[in-house]
Amino acid sequence: MQVILREDIEKLGKIGDLVKVADGYARNYLVPAKKAMEATPKNVHAMDHAKKMVSDRLRKLKKEAVADAENIKALAVTIKAKVGEEGKLFGSVTSMDIAEAAKAQGVVIDKRKLVIEEPIKRLGDYTVTVKLHADITAEFKVSVVAE
């Protein structure tokens, strides 16, 4: 019997795959547990349509991420912080501080998408990476200056 998988099943396939399994396995386990549905022409057509919709949405999100990356690459952020001896900061500059400084310049960045290699605890210039999409990242400069 052919079934369409509704979720990833180890050693069988991934979600949306059309697989051939034993009749008993499909009737007694996969279909009742809602892990698969019978591969009727109607269900196959519905799954193809759903796959097309998902791929279109992913393509649109990737296109938007590329546009956002261009805006972010042109960004240069300056953050003022209280400084102690030898240029050491009281505390550190966090991703939230960087996101707020970018927002003040008109570029909205989610703080969870910022990748800071090491904590910023000194004055100076740093490069911060923003992970916008699985394949798309953008870098911009962050300058930390004394208040």
mmCIF file of N, CA and C in Angstrom:
data_model
loop_
_atom_site.group_PDB
_atom_site.id
_atom_site.type_symbol
_atom_site.label_atom_id
_atom_site.label_comp_id
_atom_site.label_asym_id
_atom_site.label_seq_id
_atom_site.Cartn_x
_atom_site.Cartn_y
_atom_site.Cartn_z
ATOM 1 N N MET A 1 0.842 -1.173 0.000
ATOM 2 C CA MET A 1 0.000 0.000 0.000
ATOM 3 C C MET A 1 0.889 1.239 0.000
ATOM 4 N N GLN A 2 0.504 2.239 -0.752
ATOM 5 C CA GLN A 2 1.249 3.487 -0.770
ATOM 6 C C GLN A 2 0.581 4.482 0.176
ATOM 7 N N VAL A 3 1.437 5.169 0.955
ATOM 8 C CA VAL A 3 0.953 6.168 1.890
ATOM 9 C C VAL A 3 1.793 7.437 1.753
ATOM 10 N N ILE A 4 1.208 8.546 2.188
ATOM 11 C CA ILE A 4 1.916 9.820 2.235
ATOM 12 C C ILE A 4 2.215 10.099 3.705
ATOM 13 N N LEU A 5 3.485 10.317 4.031
ATOM 14 C CA LEU A 5 3.881 10.529 5.419
ATOM 15 C C LEU A 5 3.506 11.933 5.885
ATOM 16 N N ARG A 6 2.943 12.006 7.083
ATOM 17 C CA ARG A 6 2.573 13.289 7.686
ATOM 18 C C ARG A 6 3.648 13.794 8.634
ATOM 19 N N GLU A 7 4.611 12.956 8.959
ATOM 20 C CA GLU A 7 5.726 13.357 9.816
ATOM 21 C C GLU A 7 6.932 12.501 9.453
ATOM 22 N N ASP A 8 8.101 12.927 9.890
ATOM 23 C CA ASP A 8 9.322 12.171 9.635
ATOM 24 C C ASP A 8 9.292 10.880 10.433
ATOM 25 N N ILE A 9 9.576 9.774 9.756
ATOM 26 C CA ILE A 9 9.635 8.472 10.417
ATOM 27 C C ILE A 9 10.985 7.865 10.068
ATOM 28 N N GLU A 10 11.742 7.553 11.110
ATOM 29 C CA GLU A 10 13.077 7.018 10.920
ATOM 30 C C GLU A 10 13.032 5.722 10.112
ATOM 31 N N LYS A 11 13.930 5.581 9.194
ATOM 32 C CA LYS A 11 14.087 4.416 8.322
ATOM 33 C C LYS A 11 12.933 4.238 7.335
ATOM 34 N N LEU A 12 12.047 5.229 7.230
ATOM 35 C CA LEU A 12 10.935 5.135 6.289
ATOM 36 C C LEU A 12 10.920 6.326 5.352
ATOM 37 N N GLY A 13 11.005 7.535 5.889
ATOM 38 C CA GLY A 13 11.020 8.715 5.032
ATOM 39 C C GLY A 13 10.739 9.991 5.785
ATOM 40 N N LYS A 14 10.702 11.069 5.032
ATOM 41 C CA LYS A 14 10.442 12.387 5.601
ATOM 42 C C LYS A 14 9.018 12.812 5.302
ATOM 43 N N ILE A 15 8.591 13.873 5.961
ATOM 44 C CA ILE A 15 7.245 14.380 5.802
ATOM 45 C C ILE A 15 6.966 14.689 4.323
ATOM 46 N N GLY A 16 5.811 14.259 3.853
ATOM 47 C CA GLY A 16 5.419 14.504 2.472
ATOM 48 C C GLY A 16 5.880 13.450 1.485
ATOM 49 N N ASP A 17 6.697 12.499 1.903
ATOM 50 C CA ASP A 17 7.178 11.450 0.995
ATOM 51 C C ASP A 17 6.066 10.453 0.694
ATOM 52 N N LEU A 18 6.078 9.954 -0.515
ATOM 53 C CA LEU A 18 5.155 8.905 -0.935
ATOM 54 C C LEU A 18 5.937 7.594 -0.842
ATOM 55 N N VAL A 19 5.541 6.705 0.092
ATOM 56 C CA VAL A 19 6.286 5.469 0.321
ATOM 57 C C VAL A 19 5.364 4.265 0.236
ATOM 58 N N LYS A 20 5.954 3.131 -0.128
ATOM 59 C CA LYS A 20 5.204 1.884 -0.194
ATOM 60 C C LYS A 20 5.537 1.076 1.054
ATOM 61 N N VAL A 21 4.487 0.691 1.788
ATOM 62 C CA VAL A 21 4.657 -0.083 3.018
ATOM 63 C C VAL A 21 3.702 -1.273 2.984
ATOM 64 N N ALA A 22 3.900 -2.174 3.912
ATOM 65 C CA ALA A 22 3.010 -3.326 4.018
ATOM 66 C C ALA A 22 1.602 -2.844 4.386
ATOM 67 N N ASP A 23 0.590 -3.531 3.863
ATOM 68 C CA ASP A 23 -0.800 -3.139 4.113
ATOM 69 C C ASP A 23 -1.120 -3.094 5.606
ATOM 70 N N GLY A 24 -0.700 -4.102 6.348
ATOM 71 C CA GLY A 24 -0.992 -4.166 7.774
ATOM 72 C C GLY A 24 -0.327 -3.041 8.546
ATOM 73 N N TYR A 25 0.913 -2.714 8.176
ATOM 74 C CA TYR A 25 1.637 -1.626 8.844
ATOM 75 C C TYR A 25 0.908 -0.299 8.639
ATOM 76 N N ALA A 26 0.408 -0.096 7.431
ATOM 77 C CA ALA A 26 -0.319 1.144 7.137
ATOM 78 C C ALA A 26 -1.665 1.173 7.858
ATOM 79 N N ARG A 27 -2.458 0.096 7.729
ATOM 80 C CA ARG A 27 -3.815 0.067 8.288
ATOM 81 C C ARG A 27 -3.837 0.023 9.808
ATOM 82 N N ASN A 28 -2.870 -0.678 10.406
ATOM 83 C CA ASN A 28 -2.899 -0.886 11.851
ATOM 84 C C ASN A 28 -2.068 0.112 12.660
ATOM 85 N N TYR A 29 -1.094 0.759 12.003
ATOM 86 C CA TYR A 29 -0.248 1.657 12.771
ATOM 87 C C TYR A 29 -0.183 3.075 12.189
ATOM 88 N N LEU A 30 0.269 3.213 10.949
ATOM 89 C CA LEU A 30 0.535 4.545 10.404
ATOM 90 C C LEU A 30 -0.721 5.414 10.283
ATOM 91 N N VAL A 31 -1.781 4.876 9.699
ATOM 92 C CA VAL A 31 -2.989 5.672 9.490
ATOM 93 C C VAL A 31 -3.718 5.967 10.805
ATOM 94 N N PRO A 32 -3.952 4.970 11.689
ATOM 95 C CA PRO A 32 -4.630 5.295 12.957
ATOM 96 C C PRO A 32 -3.850 6.267 13.844
ATOM 97 N N ALA A 33 -2.523 6.210 13.793
ATOM 98 C CA ALA A 33 -1.695 7.098 14.610
ATOM 99 C C ALA A 33 -1.509 8.458 13.941
ATOM 100 N N LYS A 34 -2.145 8.679 12.794
ATOM 101 C CA LYS A 34 -2.067 9.936 12.034
ATOM 102 C C LYS A 34 -0.640 10.271 11.623
ATOM 103 N N LYS A 35 0.165 9.234 11.415
ATOM 104 C CA LYS A 35 1.527 9.433 10.944
ATOM 105 C C LYS A 35 1.594 9.410 9.423
ATOM 106 N N ALA A 36 0.518 8.902 8.805
ATOM 107 C CA ALA A 36 0.461 8.837 7.345
ATOM 108 C C ALA A 36 -0.991 8.836 6.918
ATOM 109 N N MET A 37 -1.198 9.095 5.621
ATOM 110 C CA MET A 37 -2.539 8.994 5.052
ATOM 111 C C MET A 37 -2.438 8.206 3.761
ATOM 112 N N GLU A 38 -3.529 7.573 3.401
ATOM 113 C CA GLU A 38 -3.553 6.747 2.201
ATOM 114 C C GLU A 38 -3.297 7.621 0.975
ATOM 115 N N ALA A 39 -2.555 7.081 0.031
ATOM 116 C CA ALA A 39 -2.158 7.837 -1.155
ATOM 117 C C ALA A 39 -3.217 7.752 -2.242
ATOM 118 N N THR A 40 -4.368 8.351 -2.001
ATOM 119 C CA THR A 40 -5.398 8.439 -3.032
ATOM 120 C C THR A 40 -5.029 9.592 -3.967
ATOM 121 N N PRO A 41 -5.569 9.608 -5.178
ATOM 122 C CA PRO A 41 -5.247 10.725 -6.092
ATOM 123 C C PRO A 41 -5.565 12.093 -5.478
ATOM 124 N N LYS A 42 -6.659 12.172 -4.735
ATOM 125 C CA LYS A 42 -7.039 13.431 -4.092
ATOM 126 C C LYS A 42 -5.989 13.848 -3.055
ATOM 127 N N ASN A 43 -5.532 12.906 -2.221
ATOM 128 C CA ASN A 43 -4.539 13.210 -1.192
ATOM 129 C C ASN A 43 -3.184 13.560 -1.811
ATOM 130 N N VAL A 44 -2.812 12.864 -2.899
ATOM 131 C CA VAL A 44 -1.545 13.153 -3.571
ATOM 132 C C VAL A 44 -1.579 14.573 -4.135
ATOM 133 N N HIS A 45 -2.710 14.943 -4.762
ATOM 134 C CA HIS A 45 -2.842 16.290 -5.322
ATOM 135 C C HIS A 45 -2.789 17.337 -4.212
ATOM 136 N N ALA A 46 -3.458 17.089 -3.094
ATOM 137 C CA ALA A 46 -3.453 18.029 -1.979
ATOM 138 C C ALA A 46 -2.040 18.198 -1.412
ATOM 139 N N MET A 47 -1.288 17.098 -1.318
ATOM 140 C CA MET A 47 0.071 17.168 -0.797
ATOM 141 C C MET A 47 0.980 17.933 -1.757
ATOM 142 N N ASP A 48 0.826 17.716 -3.062
ATOM 143 C CA ASP A 48 1.615 18.462 -4.041
ATOM 144 C C ASP A 48 1.333 19.959 -3.937
ATOM 145 N N HIS A 49 0.057 20.294 -3.769
ATOM 146 C CA HIS A 49 -0.318 21.703 -3.637
ATOM 147 C C HIS A 49 0.293 22.307 -2.365
ATOM 148 N N ALA A 50 0.248 21.573 -1.273
ATOM 149 C CA ALA A 50 0.819 22.060 -0.010
ATOM 150 C C ALA A 50 2.337 22.253 -0.138
ATOM 151 N N LYS A 51 3.010 21.326 -0.814
ATOM 152 C CA LYS A 51 4.454 21.448 -1.021
ATOM 153 C C LYS A 51 4.779 22.686 -1.844
ATOM 154 N N LYS A 52 3.958 22.951 -2.865
ATOM 155 C CA LYS A 52 4.169 24.120 -3.713
ATOM 156 C C LYS A 52 3.993 25.409 -2.897
ATOM 157 N N MET A 53 2.977 25.439 -2.055
ATOM 158 C CA MET A 53 2.727 26.622 -1.229
ATOM 159 C C MET A 53 3.885 26.865 -0.264
ATOM 160 N N VAL A 54 4.397 25.800 0.334
ATOM 161 C CA VAL A 54 5.509 25.931 1.267
ATOM 162 C C VAL A 54 6.764 26.419 0.542
ATOM 163 N N SER A 55 7.048 25.859 -0.622
ATOM 164 C CA SER A 55 8.240 26.281 -1.358
ATOM 165 C C SER A 55 8.126 27.741 -1.800
ATOM 166 N N ASP A 56 6.922 28.184 -2.192
ATOM 167 C CA ASP A 56 6.727 29.585 -2.557
ATOM 168 C C ASP A 56 6.967 30.497 -1.361
ATOM 169 N N ARG A 57 6.460 30.103 -0.191
ATOM 170 C CA ARG A 57 6.650 30.908 1.009
ATOM 171 C C ARG A 57 8.133 30.977 1.385
ATOM 172 N N LEU A 58 8.849 29.845 1.277
ATOM 173 C CA LEU A 58 10.272 29.838 1.593
ATOM 174 C C LEU A 58 11.056 30.712 0.627
ATOM 175 N N ARG A 59 10.686 30.668 -0.648
ATOM 176 C CA ARG A 59 11.352 31.492 -1.652
ATOM 177 C C ARG A 59 11.133 32.982 -1.342
ATOM 178 N N LYS A 60 9.924 33.338 -0.939
ATOM 179 C CA LYS A 60 9.606 34.723 -0.597
ATOM 180 C C LYS A 60 10.402 35.172 0.633
ATOM 181 N N LEU A 61 10.477 34.309 1.660
ATOM 182 C CA LEU A 61 11.238 34.644 2.862
ATOM 183 C C LEU A 61 12.720 34.841 2.550
ATOM 184 N N LYS A 62 13.255 34.014 1.656
ATOM 185 C CA LYS A 62 14.663 34.131 1.290
ATOM 186 C C LYS A 62 14.905 35.439 0.538
ATOM 187 N N LYS A 63 13.969 35.807 -0.337
ATOM 188 C CA LYS A 63 14.091 37.056 -1.093
ATOM 189 C C LYS A 63 14.075 38.253 -0.143
ATOM 190 N N GLU A 64 13.192 38.224 0.860
ATOM 191 C CA GLU A 64 13.142 39.289 1.852
ATOM 192 C C GLU A 64 14.424 39.335 2.681
ATOM 193 N N ALA A 65 14.988 38.178 2.984
ATOM 194 C CA ALA A 65 16.219 38.124 3.770
ATOM 195 C C ALA A 65 17.382 38.738 2.993
ATOM 196 N N VAL A 66 17.420 38.529 1.683
ATOM 197 C CA VAL A 66 18.482 39.121 0.862
ATOM 198 C C VAL A 66 18.365 40.638 0.886
ATOM 199 N N ALA A 67 17.133 41.159 0.788
ATOM 200 C CA ALA A 67 16.929 42.607 0.837
ATOM 201 C C ALA A 67 17.331 43.170 2.205
ATOM 202 N N ASP A 68 16.975 42.466 3.277
ATOM 203 C CA ASP A 68 17.356 42.903 4.620
ATOM 204 C C ASP A 68 18.873 42.882 4.804
ATOM 205 N N ALA A 69 19.530 41.902 4.196
ATOM 206 C CA ALA A 69 20.985 41.789 4.313
ATOM 207 C C ALA A 69 21.670 43.011 3.706
ATOM 208 N N GLU A 70 21.156 43.510 2.596
ATOM 209 C CA GLU A 70 21.746 44.699 1.975
ATOM 210 C C GLU A 70 21.621 45.912 2.895
ATOM 211 N N ASN A 71 20.478 46.060 3.567
ATOM 212 C CA ASN A 71 20.295 47.174 4.502
ATOM 213 C C ASN A 71 21.239 47.049 5.693
ATOM 214 N N ILE A 72 21.412 45.838 6.171
ATOM 215 C CA ILE A 72 22.239 45.618 7.359
ATOM 216 C C ILE A 72 23.717 45.824 7.050
ATOM 217 N N LYS A 73 24.162 45.431 5.847
ATOM 218 C CA LYS A 73 25.576 45.594 5.493
ATOM 219 C C LYS A 73 25.991 47.064 5.460
ATOM 220 N N ALA A 74 25.045 47.957 5.173
ATOM 221 C CA ALA A 74 25.346 49.388 5.124
ATOM 222 C C ALA A 74 25.280 50.036 6.507
ATOM 223 N N LEU A 75 24.965 49.265 7.524
ATOM 224 C CA LEU A 75 24.754 49.791 8.867
ATOM 225 C C LEU A 75 26.073 49.891 9.637
ATOM 226 N N ALA A 76 26.219 50.985 10.390
ATOM 227 C CA ALA A 76 27.341 51.156 11.312
ATOM 228 C C ALA A 76 26.758 51.686 12.612
ATOM 229 N N VAL A 77 26.910 50.948 13.693
ATOM 230 C CA VAL A 77 26.290 51.286 14.967
ATOM 231 C C VAL A 77 27.361 51.755 15.949
ATOM 232 N N THR A 78 27.030 52.824 16.690
ATOM 233 C CA THR A 78 27.911 53.313 17.742
ATOM 234 C C THR A 78 27.161 53.211 19.062
ATOM 235 N N ILE A 79 27.813 52.592 20.033
ATOM 236 C CA ILE A 79 27.206 52.406 21.349
ATOM 237 C C ILE A 79 28.089 53.090 22.384
ATOM 238 N N LYS A 80 27.452 53.936 23.212
ATOM 239 C CA LYS A 80 28.176 54.609 24.285
ATOM 240 C C LYS A 80 28.004 53.790 25.564
ATOM 241 N N ALA A 81 29.126 53.587 26.261
ATOM 242 C CA ALA A 81 29.083 52.783 27.480
ATOM 243 C C ALA A 81 29.994 53.389 28.535
ATOM 244 N N LYS A 82 29.692 53.116 29.796
ATOM 245 C CA LYS A 82 30.527 53.584 30.897
ATOM 246 C C LYS A 82 31.797 52.744 30.934
ATOM 247 N N VAL A 83 32.915 53.449 31.133
ATOM 248 C CA VAL A 83 34.208 52.780 31.036
ATOM 249 C C VAL A 83 34.988 52.971 32.330
ATOM 250 N N GLY A 84 35.690 51.924 32.707
ATOM 251 C CA GLY A 84 36.567 51.982 33.871
ATOM 252 C C GLY A 84 38.007 52.137 33.416
ATOM 253 N N GLU A 85 38.914 51.592 34.190
ATOM 254 C CA GLU A 85 40.335 51.674 33.863
ATOM 255 C C GLU A 85 40.669 50.838 32.635
ATOM 256 N N GLU A 86 41.648 51.299 31.895
ATOM 257 C CA GLU A 86 42.205 50.589 30.736
ATOM 258 C C GLU A 86 41.163 50.257 29.676
ATOM 259 N N GLY A 87 40.125 51.034 29.565
ATOM 260 C CA GLY A 87 39.133 50.822 28.508
ATOM 261 C C GLY A 87 38.185 49.661 28.744
ATOM 262 N N LYS A 88 38.137 49.156 29.969
ATOM 263 C CA LYS A 88 37.217 48.064 30.276
ATOM 264 C C LYS A 88 35.844 48.635 30.591
ATOM 265 N N LEU A 89 34.814 47.970 30.109
ATOM 266 C CA LEU A 89 33.452 48.421 30.345
ATOM 267 C C LEU A 89 32.945 47.933 31.693
ATOM 268 N N PHE A 90 31.991 48.676 32.244
ATOM 269 C CA PHE A 90 31.259 48.189 33.406
ATOM 270 C C PHE A 90 30.156 47.293 32.841
ATOM 271 N N GLY A 91 30.312 46.016 32.934
ATOM 272 C CA GLY A 91 29.372 45.084 32.313
ATOM 273 C C GLY A 91 29.844 44.755 30.906
ATOM 274 N N SER A 92 28.902 44.539 30.009
ATOM 275 C CA SER A 92 29.264 44.264 28.627
ATOM 276 C C SER A 92 28.161 44.763 27.702
ATOM 277 N N VAL A 93 28.479 44.846 26.421
ATOM 278 C CA VAL A 93 27.487 45.239 25.419
ATOM 279 C C VAL A 93 26.784 43.956 24.984
ATOM 280 N N THR A 94 25.468 43.929 25.121
ATOM 281 C CA THR A 94 24.695 42.731 24.810
ATOM 282 C C THR A 94 24.047 42.841 23.444
ATOM 283 N N SER A 95 23.485 41.737 22.996
ATOM 284 C CA SER A 95 22.778 41.737 21.715
ATOM 285 C C SER A 95 21.571 42.658 21.769
ATOM 286 N N MET A 96 20.960 42.799 22.942
ATOM 287 C CA MET A 96 19.819 43.702 23.086
ATOM 288 C C MET A 96 20.263 45.157 22.890
ATOM 289 N N ASP A 97 21.431 45.524 23.418
ATOM 290 C CA ASP A 97 21.955 46.879 23.229
ATOM 291 C C ASP A 97 22.205 47.162 21.749
ATOM 292 N N ILE A 98 22.762 46.192 21.059
ATOM 293 C CA ILE A 98 23.061 46.359 19.636
ATOM 294 C C ILE A 98 21.767 46.464 18.830
ATOM 295 N N ALA A 99 20.781 45.632 19.150
ATOM 296 C CA ALA A 99 19.498 45.663 18.433
ATOM 297 C C ALA A 99 18.799 47.003 18.642
ATOM 298 N N GLU A 100 18.850 47.551 19.855
ATOM 299 C CA GLU A 100 18.226 48.849 20.133
ATOM 300 C C GLU A 100 18.934 49.974 19.398
ATOM 301 N N ALA A 101 20.269 49.920 19.321
ATOM 302 C CA ALA A 101 21.030 50.942 18.604
ATOM 303 C C ALA A 101 20.731 50.884 17.106
ATOM 304 N N ALA A 102 20.567 49.683 16.570
ATOM 305 C CA ALA A 102 20.230 49.531 15.151
ATOM 306 C C ALA A 102 18.814 50.042 14.894
ATOM 307 N N LYS A 103 17.912 49.788 15.815
ATOM 308 C CA LYS A 103 16.522 50.247 15.676
ATOM 309 C C LYS A 103 16.472 51.775 15.685
ATOM 310 N N ALA A 104 17.333 52.402 16.474
ATOM 311 C CA ALA A 104 17.389 53.861 16.521
ATOM 312 C C ALA A 104 17.816 54.439 15.171
ATOM 313 N N GLN A 105 18.542 53.656 14.388
ATOM 314 C CA GLN A 105 18.962 54.091 13.051
ATOM 315 C C GLN A 105 17.977 53.664 11.973
ATOM 316 N N GLY A 106 16.893 53.018 12.371
ATOM 317 C CA GLY A 106 15.858 52.664 11.410
ATOM 318 C C GLY A 106 15.931 51.254 10.859
ATOM 319 N N VAL A 107 16.830 50.415 11.367
ATOM 320 C CA VAL A 107 16.941 49.033 10.904
ATOM 321 C C VAL A 107 16.533 48.115 12.055
ATOM 322 N N VAL A 108 15.470 47.366 11.853
ATOM 323 C CA VAL A 108 14.975 46.480 12.902
ATOM 324 C C VAL A 108 15.665 45.123 12.776
ATOM 325 N N ILE A 109 16.336 44.714 13.854
ATOM 326 C CA ILE A 109 17.048 43.430 13.890
ATOM 327 C C ILE A 109 16.577 42.691 15.133
ATOM 328 N N ASP A 110 16.250 41.416 14.968
ATOM 329 C CA ASP A 110 15.867 40.593 16.107
ATOM 330 C C ASP A 110 17.130 40.236 16.886
ATOM 331 N N LYS A 111 17.130 40.502 18.197
ATOM 332 C CA LYS A 111 18.325 40.265 19.001
ATOM 333 C C LYS A 111 18.733 38.792 19.015
ATOM 334 N N ARG A 112 17.781 37.884 18.789
ATOM 335 C CA ARG A 112 18.105 36.457 18.794
ATOM 336 C C ARG A 112 18.849 36.032 17.539
ATOM 337 N N LYS A 113 18.827 36.873 16.504
ATOM 338 C CA LYS A 113 19.515 36.543 15.259
ATOM 339 C C LYS A 113 20.938 37.089 15.219
ATOM 340 N N LEU A 114 21.306 37.865 16.216
ATOM 341 C CA LEU A 114 22.661 38.406 16.279
ATOM 342 C C LEU A 114 23.628 37.344 16.771
ATOM 343 N N VAL A 115 24.775 37.250 16.110
ATOM 344 C CA VAL A 115 25.806 36.291 16.498
ATOM 345 C C VAL A 115 27.037 37.095 16.910
ATOM 346 N N ILE A 116 27.314 37.085 18.201
ATOM 347 C CA ILE A 116 28.478 37.786 18.738
ATOM 348 C C ILE A 116 29.466 36.714 19.170
ATOM 349 N N GLU A 117 30.661 36.735 18.573
ATOM 350 C CA GLU A 117 31.621 35.660 18.802
ATOM 351 C C GLU A 117 32.105 35.598 20.249
ATOM 352 N N GLU A 118 32.348 36.746 20.839
ATOM 353 C CA GLU A 118 32.773 36.781 22.232
ATOM 354 C C GLU A 118 32.147 38.011 22.881
ATOM 355 N N PRO A 119 31.961 38.004 24.185
ATOM 356 C CA PRO A 119 31.335 39.159 24.841
ATOM 357 C C PRO A 119 32.129 40.446 24.593
ATOM 358 N N ILE A 120 31.421 41.543 24.368
ATOM 359 C CA ILE A 120 32.061 42.833 24.117
ATOM 360 C C ILE A 120 32.229 43.519 25.464
ATOM 361 N N LYS A 121 33.488 43.554 25.951
ATOM 362 C CA LYS A 121 33.762 44.102 27.277
ATOM 363 C C LYS A 121 34.802 45.215 27.252
ATOM 364 N N ARG A 122 35.200 45.635 26.044
ATOM 365 C CA ARG A 122 36.210 46.688 25.915
ATOM 366 C C ARG A 122 35.776 47.683 24.851
ATOM 367 N N LEU A 123 36.396 48.849 24.872
ATOM 368 C CA LEU A 123 36.163 49.839 23.826
ATOM 369 C C LEU A 123 36.766 49.326 22.522
ATOM 370 N N GLY A 124 36.207 49.773 21.401
ATOM 371 C CA GLY A 124 36.783 49.389 20.118
ATOM 372 C C GLY A 124 35.720 49.100 19.078
ATOM 373 N N ASP A 125 36.209 48.612 17.942
ATOM 374 C CA ASP A 125 35.324 48.270 16.828
ATOM 375 C C ASP A 125 35.186 46.755 16.737
ATOM 376 N N TYR A 126 33.972 46.308 16.499
ATOM 377 C CA TYR A 126 33.677 44.883 16.432
ATOM 378 C C TYR A 126 32.826 44.601 15.204
ATOM 379 N N THR A 127 32.905 43.390 14.704
ATOM 380 C CA THR A 127 32.058 42.951 13.607
ATOM 381 C C THR A 127 31.029 41.985 14.173
ATOM 382 N N VAL A 128 29.761 42.277 13.916
ATOM 383 C CA VAL A 128 28.667 41.454 14.411
ATOM 384 C C VAL A 128 27.961 40.843 13.209
ATOM 385 N N THR A 129 27.623 39.567 13.316
ATOM 386 C CA THR A 129 26.949 38.850 12.240
ATOM 387 C C THR A 129 25.479 38.681 12.593
ATOM 388 N N VAL A 130 24.627 38.834 11.586
ATOM 389 C CA VAL A 130 23.193 38.624 11.740
ATOM 390 C C VAL A 130 22.816 37.441 10.859
ATOM 391 N N LYS A 131 22.216 36.418 11.457
ATOM 392 C CA LYS A 131 21.787 35.248 10.701
ATOM 393 C C LYS A 131 20.319 35.451 10.330
ATOM 394 N N LEU A 132 20.075 35.852 9.075
ATOM 395 C CA LEU A 132 18.740 36.196 8.607
ATOM 396 C C LEU A 132 17.960 34.987 8.110
ATOM 397 N N HIS A 133 18.671 34.024 7.544
ATOM 398 C CA HIS A 133 18.050 32.848 6.933
ATOM 399 C C HIS A 133 19.069 31.729 7.047
ATOM 400 N N ALA A 134 18.667 30.528 6.742
ATOM 401 C CA ALA A 134 19.591 29.392 6.845
ATOM 402 C C ALA A 134 20.839 29.612 5.980
ATOM 403 N N ASP A 135 20.680 30.273 4.833
ATOM 404 C CA ASP A 135 21.793 30.472 3.908
ATOM 405 C C ASP A 135 22.333 31.892 3.898
ATOM 406 N N ILE A 136 21.644 32.834 4.523
ATOM 407 C CA ILE A 136 21.976 34.246 4.366
ATOM 408 C C ILE A 136 22.376 34.856 5.701
ATOM 409 N N THR A 137 23.584 35.441 5.707
ATOM 410 C CA THR A 137 24.051 36.181 6.869
ATOM 411 C C THR A 137 24.536 37.551 6.399
ATOM 412 N N ALA A 138 24.555 38.497 7.300
ATOM 413 C CA ALA A 138 25.058 39.837 7.003
ATOM 414 C C ALA A 138 25.902 40.294 8.174
ATOM 415 N N GLU A 139 26.939 41.050 7.865
ATOM 416 C CA GLU A 139 27.809 41.576 8.913
ATOM 417 C C GLU A 139 27.762 43.091 8.914
ATOM 418 N N PHE A 140 27.911 43.665 10.103
ATOM 419 C CA PHE A 140 28.004 45.114 10.210
ATOM 420 C C PHE A 140 28.937 45.467 11.356
ATOM 421 N N LYS A 141 29.367 46.732 11.366
ATOM 422 C CA LYS A 141 30.345 47.200 12.360
ATOM 423 C C LYS A 141 29.631 47.793 13.576
ATOM 424 N N VAL A 142 30.159 47.476 14.735
ATOM 425 C CA VAL A 142 29.688 48.050 15.983
ATOM 426 C C VAL A 142 30.897 48.724 16.641
ATOM 427 N N SER A 143 30.752 50.009 16.939
ATOM 428 C CA SER A 143 31.807 50.749 17.626
ATOM 429 C C SER A 143 31.357 51.033 19.046
ATOM 430 N N VAL A 144 32.206 50.691 20.005
ATOM 431 C CA VAL A 144 31.910 50.963 21.414
ATOM 432 C C VAL A 144 32.814 52.107 21.845
ATOM 433 N N VAL A 145 32.179 53.205 22.280
ATOM 434 C CA VAL A 145 32.937 54.391 22.681
ATOM 435 C C VAL A 145 32.598 54.746 24.133
ATOM 436 N N ALA A 146 33.474 55.526 24.748
ATOM 437 C CA ALA A 146 33.260 55.938 26.135
ATOM 438 C C ALA A 146 32.173 56.988 26.204
ATOM 439 N N GLU A 147 31.406 56.957 27.276
ATOM 440 C CA GLU A 147 30.307 57.909 27.504
ATOM 441 C C GLU A 147 30.836 59.268 27.897
#
